[in-house]
Short mmCIF file of C-alpha atoms in Angstrom, two decimals:
data_model
loop_
_atom_site.label_atom_id
_atom_site.label_comp_id
_atom_site.label_asym_id
_atom_site.label_seq_id
_atom_site.Cartn_x
_atom_site.Cartn_y
_atom_site.Cartn_z
CA MET Q 21 7.99 8.58 -24.05
CA GLU Q 22 6.24 8.11 -21.05
CA GLU Q 23 3.72 5.41 -20.86
CA GLU Q 24 0.74 5.10 -18.38
CA PHE Q 25 -0.21 1.71 -16.71
CA ASN Q 26 -3.39 1.98 -14.62
CA ILE Q 27 -4.12 -1.78 -14.52
CA PHE Q 28 -4.44 -3.57 -11.29
CA PRO Q 29 -5.01 -7.06 -9.92
CA ARG Q 30 -8.60 -8.17 -9.76
CA ASN Q 31 -8.31 -8.63 -5.79
CA ARG Q 32 -7.03 -5.10 -5.31
CA GLY Q 33 -9.01 -3.75 -2.18
CA THR Q 34 -10.28 -7.13 -1.18
CA GLU Q 35 -7.75 -7.74 1.27
CA SER Q 36 -8.10 -7.05 4.88
CA ARG Q 37 -8.08 -3.33 5.89
CA LEU Q 38 -4.71 -1.82 5.78
CA GLU Q 39 -3.05 -1.67 9.40
CA ASN Q 40 -2.53 1.63 11.22
CA TRP Q 41 1.04 2.40 10.25
CA LYS Q 42 2.22 3.14 13.83
CA SER Q 43 5.42 1.54 13.10
CA ALA Q 44 7.42 2.47 10.21
CA LEU Q 45 7.08 1.33 6.41
CA HIS Q 46 9.87 -0.75 5.09
CA PHE Q 47 10.68 -0.06 1.73
CA GLY Q 48 13.98 -0.87 0.02
CA THR Q 49 16.01 -1.15 -3.60
CA TRP Q 50 17.83 -4.12 -4.98
CA ASN Q 51 19.42 -4.48 -8.24
CA ILE Q 52 18.63 -8.13 -8.89
CA GLN Q 53 20.22 -8.82 -12.70
CA ILE Q 54 18.80 -12.06 -13.16
CA LEU Q 55 14.81 -12.14 -12.72
CA TYR Q 56 14.49 -13.81 -15.94
CA GLN Q 57 16.20 -16.93 -15.16
CA PRO Q 58 13.92 -19.84 -13.95
CA GLY Q 59 12.91 -19.93 -10.42
CA ALA Q 60 14.39 -16.21 -9.84
CA ALA Q 61 11.29 -14.62 -9.13
CA LEU Q 62 10.14 -17.01 -6.36
CA THR Q 63 13.70 -16.53 -4.69
CA LEU Q 64 13.04 -12.75 -4.77
CA VAL Q 65 9.88 -12.87 -3.29
CA LYS Q 66 11.07 -15.24 -0.58
CA GLU Q 67 13.60 -13.01 0.33
CA PHE Q 68 11.09 -9.77 0.04
CA ASN Q 69 8.91 -11.71 2.72
CA LYS Q 70 11.93 -12.76 4.74
CA TYR Q 71 12.93 -9.16 5.44
CA ARG Q 72 9.35 -7.98 5.99
CA ILE Q 73 9.66 -5.29 3.10
CA GLU Q 74 6.30 -3.59 2.03
CA ILE Q 75 7.56 -1.92 -1.24
CA LEU Q 76 11.03 -3.12 -3.16
CA ALA Q 77 11.99 -1.28 -6.23
CA ILE Q 78 13.87 -3.75 -8.27
CA GLN Q 79 16.44 -3.23 -11.33
CA GLU Q 80 17.60 -5.06 -14.32
CA ILE Q 81 14.35 -7.14 -14.39
CA ARG Q 82 15.00 -8.12 -18.22
CA TRP Q 83 11.43 -9.18 -18.78
CA SER Q 84 9.66 -8.27 -22.12
CA GLY Q 85 6.58 -6.12 -21.88
CA GLN Q 86 5.09 -4.60 -18.96
CA GLY Q 87 2.28 -5.51 -16.66
CA PHE Q 88 1.94 -7.24 -13.29
CA THR Q 89 2.05 -10.64 -11.62
CA GLU Q 90 1.23 -12.32 -8.55
CA ILE Q 91 3.43 -14.64 -6.61
CA GLY Q 92 1.98 -15.47 -3.44
CA ASN Q 93 0.85 -12.39 -0.82
CA SER Q 94 3.24 -10.19 -3.29
CA ILE Q 95 2.68 -8.45 -6.62
CA ILE Q 96 5.43 -7.61 -8.91
CA PHE Q 97 4.75 -4.54 -11.22
CA PHE Q 98 7.32 -4.53 -14.18
CA GLY Q 99 8.14 -2.55 -17.09
CA GLN Q 100 9.81 -3.40 -20.32
CA CYS Q 101 13.39 -3.97 -20.77
CA ASP Q 102 15.39 -2.41 -24.21
CA ASN Q 103 15.83 -4.23 -27.26
CA ARG Q 104 18.94 -5.83 -26.10
CA ARG Q 105 17.15 -7.34 -23.23
CA GLN Q 106 18.99 -4.85 -20.67
CA GLY Q 107 17.47 -2.91 -18.05
CA GLY Q 108 13.68 -2.85 -16.91
CA THR Q 109 12.48 -1.70 -13.59
CA GLY Q 110 9.70 -2.56 -11.47
CA LEU Q 111 8.24 -2.62 -7.88
CA ILE Q 112 7.08 -5.43 -5.50
CA VAL Q 113 4.29 -4.64 -3.29
CA LYS Q 114 2.60 -6.63 -0.52
CA LYS Q 115 -0.96 -7.63 -1.40
CA ASN Q 116 -2.35 -6.00 2.02
CA ILE Q 117 -1.40 -2.58 0.72
CA ALA Q 118 -2.39 -3.13 -2.86
CA SER Q 119 -5.69 -0.96 -2.15
CA ALA Q 120 -3.68 2.08 -1.30
CA ILE Q 121 -1.82 1.86 -4.97
CA LYS Q 122 -2.96 4.86 -6.79
CA ASP Q 123 -0.96 4.53 -10.14
CA PHE Q 124 2.06 2.78 -11.72
CA LYS Q 125 3.77 4.37 -14.71
CA VAL Q 126 6.57 2.72 -16.79
CA VAL Q 127 8.72 5.91 -18.32
CA ASN Q 128 11.21 3.60 -20.18
CA SER Q 129 13.58 0.79 -19.50
CA ARG Q 130 15.25 2.50 -16.79
CA LEU Q 131 12.67 4.62 -14.71
CA ALA Q 132 9.32 3.74 -13.35
CA ILE Q 133 6.79 5.46 -10.61
CA LEU Q 134 4.44 3.77 -8.20
CA ILE Q 135 2.20 6.43 -6.21
CA VAL Q 136 0.82 5.32 -3.15
CA GLU Q 137 -2.06 7.12 -1.43
CA GLY Q 138 -1.44 7.98 2.15
CA LYS Q 139 -3.61 9.28 5.04
CA PHE Q 140 -2.09 12.76 4.70
CA PHE Q 141 0.29 12.39 1.80
CA ASN Q 142 0.65 10.53 -1.22
CA ILE Q 143 4.15 8.72 -1.73
CA ALA Q 144 5.66 8.78 -5.03
CA PHE Q 145 8.33 5.92 -5.23
CA VAL Q 146 10.56 6.75 -8.30
CA ASN Q 147 12.76 4.10 -9.28
CA ALA Q 148 15.86 4.48 -11.29
CA TYR Q 149 18.51 2.45 -12.93
CA ALA Q 150 21.24 5.07 -14.38
CA PRO Q 151 24.02 3.94 -16.72
CA SER Q 152 27.47 3.08 -15.41
CA GLU Q 153 30.14 5.12 -14.75
CA ASP Q 154 32.03 4.28 -18.00
CA LYS Q 155 28.89 5.23 -20.39
CA SER Q 156 28.93 7.96 -22.57
CA ASP Q 157 27.70 11.49 -21.18
CA GLU Q 158 24.92 11.61 -23.87
CA GLU Q 159 23.33 8.42 -22.10
CA LYS Q 160 23.77 9.78 -18.82
CA GLU Q 161 22.33 13.29 -19.64
CA GLU Q 162 19.37 11.46 -21.35
CA LEU Q 163 18.53 9.78 -18.16
CA TYR Q 164 18.83 12.52 -16.04
CA SER Q 165 16.84 15.01 -18.17
CA LEU Q 166 14.17 12.31 -18.12
CA LEU Q 167 14.30 12.09 -14.22
CA GLU Q 168 14.03 15.86 -14.09
CA SER Q 169 11.02 16.28 -16.06
CA THR Q 170 9.62 13.09 -14.29
CA LEU Q 171 10.05 14.53 -10.85
CA GLU Q 172 8.82 17.89 -12.13
CA GLY Q 173 5.42 16.17 -13.05
CA ILE Q 174 5.13 14.93 -9.29
CA PRO Q 175 2.70 17.25 -7.21
CA ARG Q 176 4.60 19.24 -4.69
CA HIS Q 177 2.74 17.86 -1.61
CA CYS Q 178 3.79 14.45 -2.47
CA ILE Q 179 6.46 12.45 -0.38
CA ILE Q 180 9.07 12.02 -3.10
CA ILE Q 181 11.28 8.83 -2.57
CA LEU Q 182 13.71 8.58 -5.37
CA LEU Q 183 15.63 5.49 -4.94
CA GLY Q 184 17.74 2.78 -7.20
CA ASP Q 185 21.02 1.74 -8.87
CA PHE Q 186 22.48 5.06 -9.61
CA ASN Q 187 26.28 3.76 -10.09
CA ALA Q 188 27.17 6.94 -8.22
CA LYS Q 189 29.71 6.97 -5.48
CA ILE Q 190 28.63 10.09 -3.06
CA GLY Q 191 31.88 11.37 -1.19
CA LYS Q 192 32.44 13.03 1.86
CA GLU Q 193 33.14 16.41 0.43
CA GLU Q 194 32.53 19.45 2.88
CA CYS Q 195 30.57 21.31 0.19
CA PHE Q 196 27.79 18.74 -0.03
CA LYS Q 197 27.20 17.91 3.39
CA THR Q 198 23.90 19.51 3.62
CA THR Q 199 22.56 17.42 0.66
CA THR Q 200 24.57 14.19 1.33
CA GLY Q 201 25.49 14.05 5.08
CA SER Q 202 28.85 12.89 6.52
CA ASN Q 203 28.29 8.81 6.59
CA SER Q 204 29.16 7.77 3.08
CA LEU Q 205 31.37 4.84 2.54
CA HIS Q 206 33.71 6.87 0.09
CA GLN Q 207 35.73 9.75 0.47
CA LEU Q 208 35.47 11.20 -2.98
CA SER Q 209 32.47 11.51 -5.48
CA ASN Q 210 32.79 10.17 -9.07
CA ASN Q 211 31.12 11.54 -12.15
CA ASN Q 212 27.73 9.78 -11.59
CA GLY Q 213 27.84 10.94 -7.83
CA PHE Q 214 28.32 14.49 -8.98
CA ARG Q 215 25.55 14.25 -11.23
CA LEU Q 216 23.31 12.59 -8.43
CA ILE Q 217 24.29 15.33 -5.84
CA GLU Q 218 23.45 18.15 -8.62
CA LEU Q 219 20.02 16.50 -9.22
CA ALA Q 220 19.60 16.49 -5.52
CA THR Q 221 20.49 20.05 -5.06
CA GLY Q 222 18.31 21.32 -7.62
CA ARG Q 223 15.32 19.42 -6.84
CA GLY Q 224 15.62 19.91 -3.11
CA LEU Q 225 16.39 16.29 -2.14
CA LYS Q 226 18.51 14.77 0.60
CA ILE Q 227 20.38 11.59 -0.14
CA LYS Q 228 19.48 9.55 2.95
CA SER Q 229 21.78 6.34 2.14
CA THR Q 230 24.70 8.30 3.28
CA SER Q 231 23.12 10.25 6.03
CA PHE Q 232 23.04 7.66 9.03
CA PRO Q 233 25.82 6.23 10.93
CA HIS Q 234 26.52 2.38 10.26
CA LYS Q 235 29.28 0.08 10.11
CA GLU Q 236 30.82 -0.22 6.73
CA ILE Q 237 29.36 -3.52 6.12
CA HIS Q 238 26.16 -2.03 6.37
CA LYS Q 239 26.87 0.58 3.72
CA GLY Q 240 28.69 -1.28 1.15
CA ILE Q 241 25.98 -2.63 -1.75
CA CYS Q 242 27.72 -3.84 -4.61
CA ARG Q 243 30.69 -5.89 -4.96
CA SER Q 244 33.56 -5.21 -7.80
CA PRO Q 245 33.99 -7.89 -10.45
CA ASP Q 246 37.16 -9.18 -8.58
CA SER Q 247 35.42 -8.92 -5.33
CA ARG Q 248 38.25 -7.05 -3.82
CA TYR Q 249 36.20 -3.95 -3.24
CA ILE Q 250 32.67 -3.02 -2.11
CA ASN Q 251 31.09 0.31 -3.37
CA GLN Q 252 28.00 2.23 -2.29
CA ILE Q 253 26.38 3.11 -5.50
CA ASP Q 254 22.78 2.17 -4.70
CA HIS Q 255 20.97 5.32 -3.18
CA VAL Q 256 17.79 6.68 -1.48
CA LEU Q 257 16.67 10.14 -1.77
CA VAL Q 258 13.70 12.14 -0.46
CA ASN Q 259 12.60 15.61 -0.48
CA ALA Q 260 13.92 17.80 2.14
CA ARG Q 261 10.46 18.54 3.33
CA PHE Q 262 9.98 15.15 4.50
CA SER Q 263 13.71 14.10 5.24
CA ASN Q 264 12.73 13.31 8.86
CA SER Q 265 10.17 10.76 7.61
CA VAL Q 266 12.99 8.46 6.71
CA LEU Q 267 14.15 6.79 9.96
CA ASP Q 268 16.88 4.77 8.50
CA VAL Q 269 18.64 3.31 5.49
CA ARG Q 270 21.24 0.22 5.68
CA THR Q 271 22.24 -2.79 3.57
CA PHE Q 272 21.33 -6.44 4.32
CA ARG Q 273 23.96 -8.79 3.38
CA GLY Q 274 22.01 -11.71 4.04
CA ALA Q 275 19.61 -11.32 1.35
CA GLU Q 276 20.63 -13.42 -1.80
CA CYS Q 277 19.06 -13.68 -5.26
CA GLY Q 278 22.23 -14.43 -7.15
CA SER Q 279 23.05 -10.70 -7.85
CA ASP Q 280 26.39 -8.89 -6.89
CA HIS Q 281 24.23 -6.13 -5.22
CA PHE Q 282 23.22 -6.07 -1.65
CA LEU Q 283 19.65 -5.37 -0.40
CA VAL Q 284 19.17 -1.96 0.62
CA VAL Q 285 16.20 -1.11 3.08
CA GLY Q 286 14.66 1.99 4.49
CA LYS Q 287 12.01 2.92 7.00
CA LEU Q 288 9.57 5.57 6.37
CA LYS Q 289 7.41 6.98 9.16
CA VAL Q 290 4.12 7.33 7.29
CA LYS Q 291 0.40 5.98 7.47
CA LEU Q 292 -0.97 4.57 4.38
CA LYS Q 293 -4.65 5.42 3.16
CA ARG Q 294 -7.05 2.68 4.78
CA ALA Q 295 -9.06 0.84 2.48
CA LYS Q 296 -12.76 1.56 2.49
CA LYS Q 297 -14.92 -1.04 3.95
CA ARG Q 298 -17.71 -1.77 1.24
CA LYS Q 299 -21.28 -1.83 2.89
CA GLU Q 300 -23.11 -4.89 2.46
CA GLU Q 301 -26.69 -4.42 1.11
CA GLN Q 302 -28.91 -5.38 4.05
CA THR Q 303 -31.68 -7.82 3.20
CA GLU Q 304 -35.15 -6.72 4.75
CA LEU Q 305 -36.17 -9.10 7.35
CA PHE Q 306 -40.06 -10.18 7.32
CA ASP Q 307 -41.67 -11.65 10.53
CA ILE Q 308 -43.90 -13.88 8.44
CA GLN Q 309 -45.30 -15.42 11.72
CA LYS Q 310 -47.57 -12.65 12.13
CA LEU Q 311 -49.53 -13.58 9.17
CA CYS Q 312 -50.94 -16.17 11.38
CA ASP Q 313 -53.19 -13.71 12.75
CA LEU Q 314 -56.14 -13.47 10.47
CA LYS Q 315 -56.86 -9.64 10.76
CA ILE Q 316 -53.29 -8.92 10.03
CA CYS Q 317 -53.25 -11.29 7.12
CA GLU Q 318 -56.44 -9.80 5.67
CA ASP Q 319 -54.99 -6.12 5.87
CA PHE Q 320 -51.91 -7.23 4.21
CA CYS Q 321 -53.86 -9.15 1.32
CA LYS Q 322 -56.16 -5.90 1.16
CA ASN Q 323 -53.14 -3.28 0.91
CA ILE Q 324 -51.18 -5.62 -1.57
CA SER Q 325 -54.31 -5.97 -3.67
CA ASN Q 326 -54.80 -2.05 -3.71
CA GLU Q 327 -51.29 -1.35 -4.53
CA PHE Q 328 -51.42 -3.59 -7.56
CA ASN Q 329 -54.38 -1.86 -8.85
CA ASN Q 330 -52.41 1.55 -8.52
CA GLU Q 331 -49.88 -0.01 -10.73
CA HIS Q 332 -52.17 -0.70 -13.53
CA ILE Q 333 -50.84 -3.89 -14.19
CA ASP Q 334 -52.12 -6.09 -17.43
CA TYR Q 335 -51.93 -9.56 -16.62
CA GLU Q 336 -53.08 -10.63 -20.01
CA ASN Q 337 -50.51 -8.66 -22.29
CA ASP Q 338 -47.75 -7.71 -20.10
CA ASP Q 339 -44.79 -10.25 -20.28
CA ILE Q 340 -43.31 -12.29 -17.25
CA LYS Q 341 -40.34 -9.88 -16.71
CA SER Q 342 -42.66 -6.66 -16.44
CA LEU Q 343 -45.13 -8.78 -13.92
CA TRP Q 344 -42.25 -9.94 -11.93
CA SER Q 345 -40.74 -6.58 -11.80
CA ALA Q 346 -44.05 -5.00 -10.63
CA ILE Q 347 -44.49 -7.54 -7.61
CA ARG Q 348 -40.92 -7.06 -6.66
CA ASN Q 349 -41.23 -3.42 -6.57
CA VAL Q 350 -44.73 -3.28 -4.91
CA ILE Q 351 -44.30 -5.43 -1.68
CA PRO Q 352 -41.34 -3.96 -0.28
CA LYS Q 353 -42.35 -0.42 -1.03
CA LYS Q 354 -45.90 -0.75 0.05
CA GLN Q 355 -45.44 -2.79 3.48
CA ALA Q 356 -42.19 -1.51 4.65
CA ARG Q 357 -44.02 0.78 6.81
CA GLU Q 358 -46.19 -2.10 8.52
CA ILE Q 359 -45.57 -3.36 11.89
CA TRP Q 360 -45.01 -7.02 10.82
CA LEU Q 361 -42.24 -5.86 8.90
CA LYS Q 362 -40.13 -4.54 11.44
CA ASP Q 363 -36.70 -5.91 12.38
CA ILE Q 364 -37.92 -8.10 15.31
CA GLN Q 365 -34.28 -9.37 15.67
CA ASN Q 366 -32.84 -5.85 16.36
CA GLU Q 367 -35.69 -5.27 19.06
CA GLU Q 368 -34.90 -8.66 20.90
CA LYS Q 369 -31.17 -7.85 21.05
CA PHE Q 370 -31.68 -4.31 22.14
CA SER Q 371 -34.20 -5.90 24.92
CA ARG Q 372 -31.65 -8.42 25.96
CA TYR Q 373 -29.06 -5.93 26.12
CA LYS Q 374 -30.93 -3.45 28.55
CA THR Q 375 -31.64 -6.46 30.62
CA THR Q 376 -27.96 -7.78 30.73
CA LEU Q 377 -27.02 -4.46 31.50
CA LYS Q 378 -29.18 -3.93 34.64
CA GLU Q 379 -27.83 -7.32 36.11
CA ALA Q 380 -24.42 -6.19 35.52
CA THR Q 381 -24.88 -3.01 37.14
CA LYS Q 382 -26.47 -5.04 40.16
CA ILE Q 383 -23.49 -7.30 40.54
CA ILE Q 384 -21.19 -4.39 40.35
CA ARG Q 385 -22.90 -2.26 42.96
CA CYS Q 386 -23.13 -5.42 45.13
CA GLU Q 387 -19.26 -6.07 44.88
CA LYS Q 388 -18.83 -2.67 45.69
CA ARG Q 389 -20.52 -2.57 48.97
CA LYS Q 390 -18.83 -5.74 50.22
CA PHE Q 391 -15.43 -4.24 49.32
CA ILE Q 392 -16.22 -1.14 51.46
CA ARG Q 393 -17.59 -2.93 54.21
CA TYR Q 394 -14.47 -5.33 53.94
CA SER Q 395 -11.95 -2.28 53.68
CA GLU Q 396 -13.62 -0.58 56.81
CA LYS Q 397 -13.58 -3.95 58.95
CA CYS Q 398 -9.69 -4.56 58.05
CA GLY Q 399 -8.65 -0.90 58.65
CA PRO Q 400 -6.42 1.08 56.64
CA GLY Q 401 -3.52 -1.56 56.71
CA LEU Q 402 -5.25 -3.18 53.90
#
């Protein structure tokens, strides 16, 4: 059962305007496992900032309930875990892109979606945590069936970034290279790997985590329990239409939060939508100095008096709120067209600008003449 969650932080959109994303948007995925322990969230946010990631999908949060929490300059959106306090998915985002977040949905303890508004296309980050290889086929089928329906509900014009811990080994089978690439850490796919490849083929997705040539230490993601083997089981997929938008995906072993998984970071060439700058209400300026002129003062009093007469104000029976409302409306409405209400400050600035421009033009012309004379005097060898 899909649960919608559309509550955002109070300061959403109050940060400075979004950067013009000429450089890539850094996103990632990380199975953190122990976020419920004291201090784990602070450690995670520290690593998140250290690697300059803008959006990070996290698995095995193991927090009860769902919502968001703010830590420093980051916001953690999280979904609920199951009854055994297992699972739970979420995403961490930088506050400076919070205004671009369009929606956050928690599907279940293994699946969550974050929709980010882009300049040309929206980006759907689908965070998944698949059952391990030894789980039953029924449990795996349930997750992939739900994942299929979730992807089906995303508009086709969106950039889909499917990422997370799939517990899937992707091999180098020749028949799958158009989908998987040829740079996987493993030679053969396991059962979860075949399921992920089948999903990618059916939904028109490319597995980008096995598409880029890197050293093996930058491919391995998870240590085996005896620490003898390193597996590549966390993956990043993107719809084929936007495959070239993902510039790179690799592992960073230096990130540490107590998990046996390594941090996976990708680069996405995309521009996020800029936050609309709110227009501040301009306060009307009154040049009250002109009221010192007796003629202007008399005309002003006469106009105000006539306007009050037109409003048919009953000073004896009307309450104070009605009288104040009438006064507040009458003065700006009637006197906005009068000379004494003009924005003198703007006129002075414009006059000052014209004077400065003339002086600057004279200086430029003078210096230009001096340069020409000097050039003629020194000859072509200058």
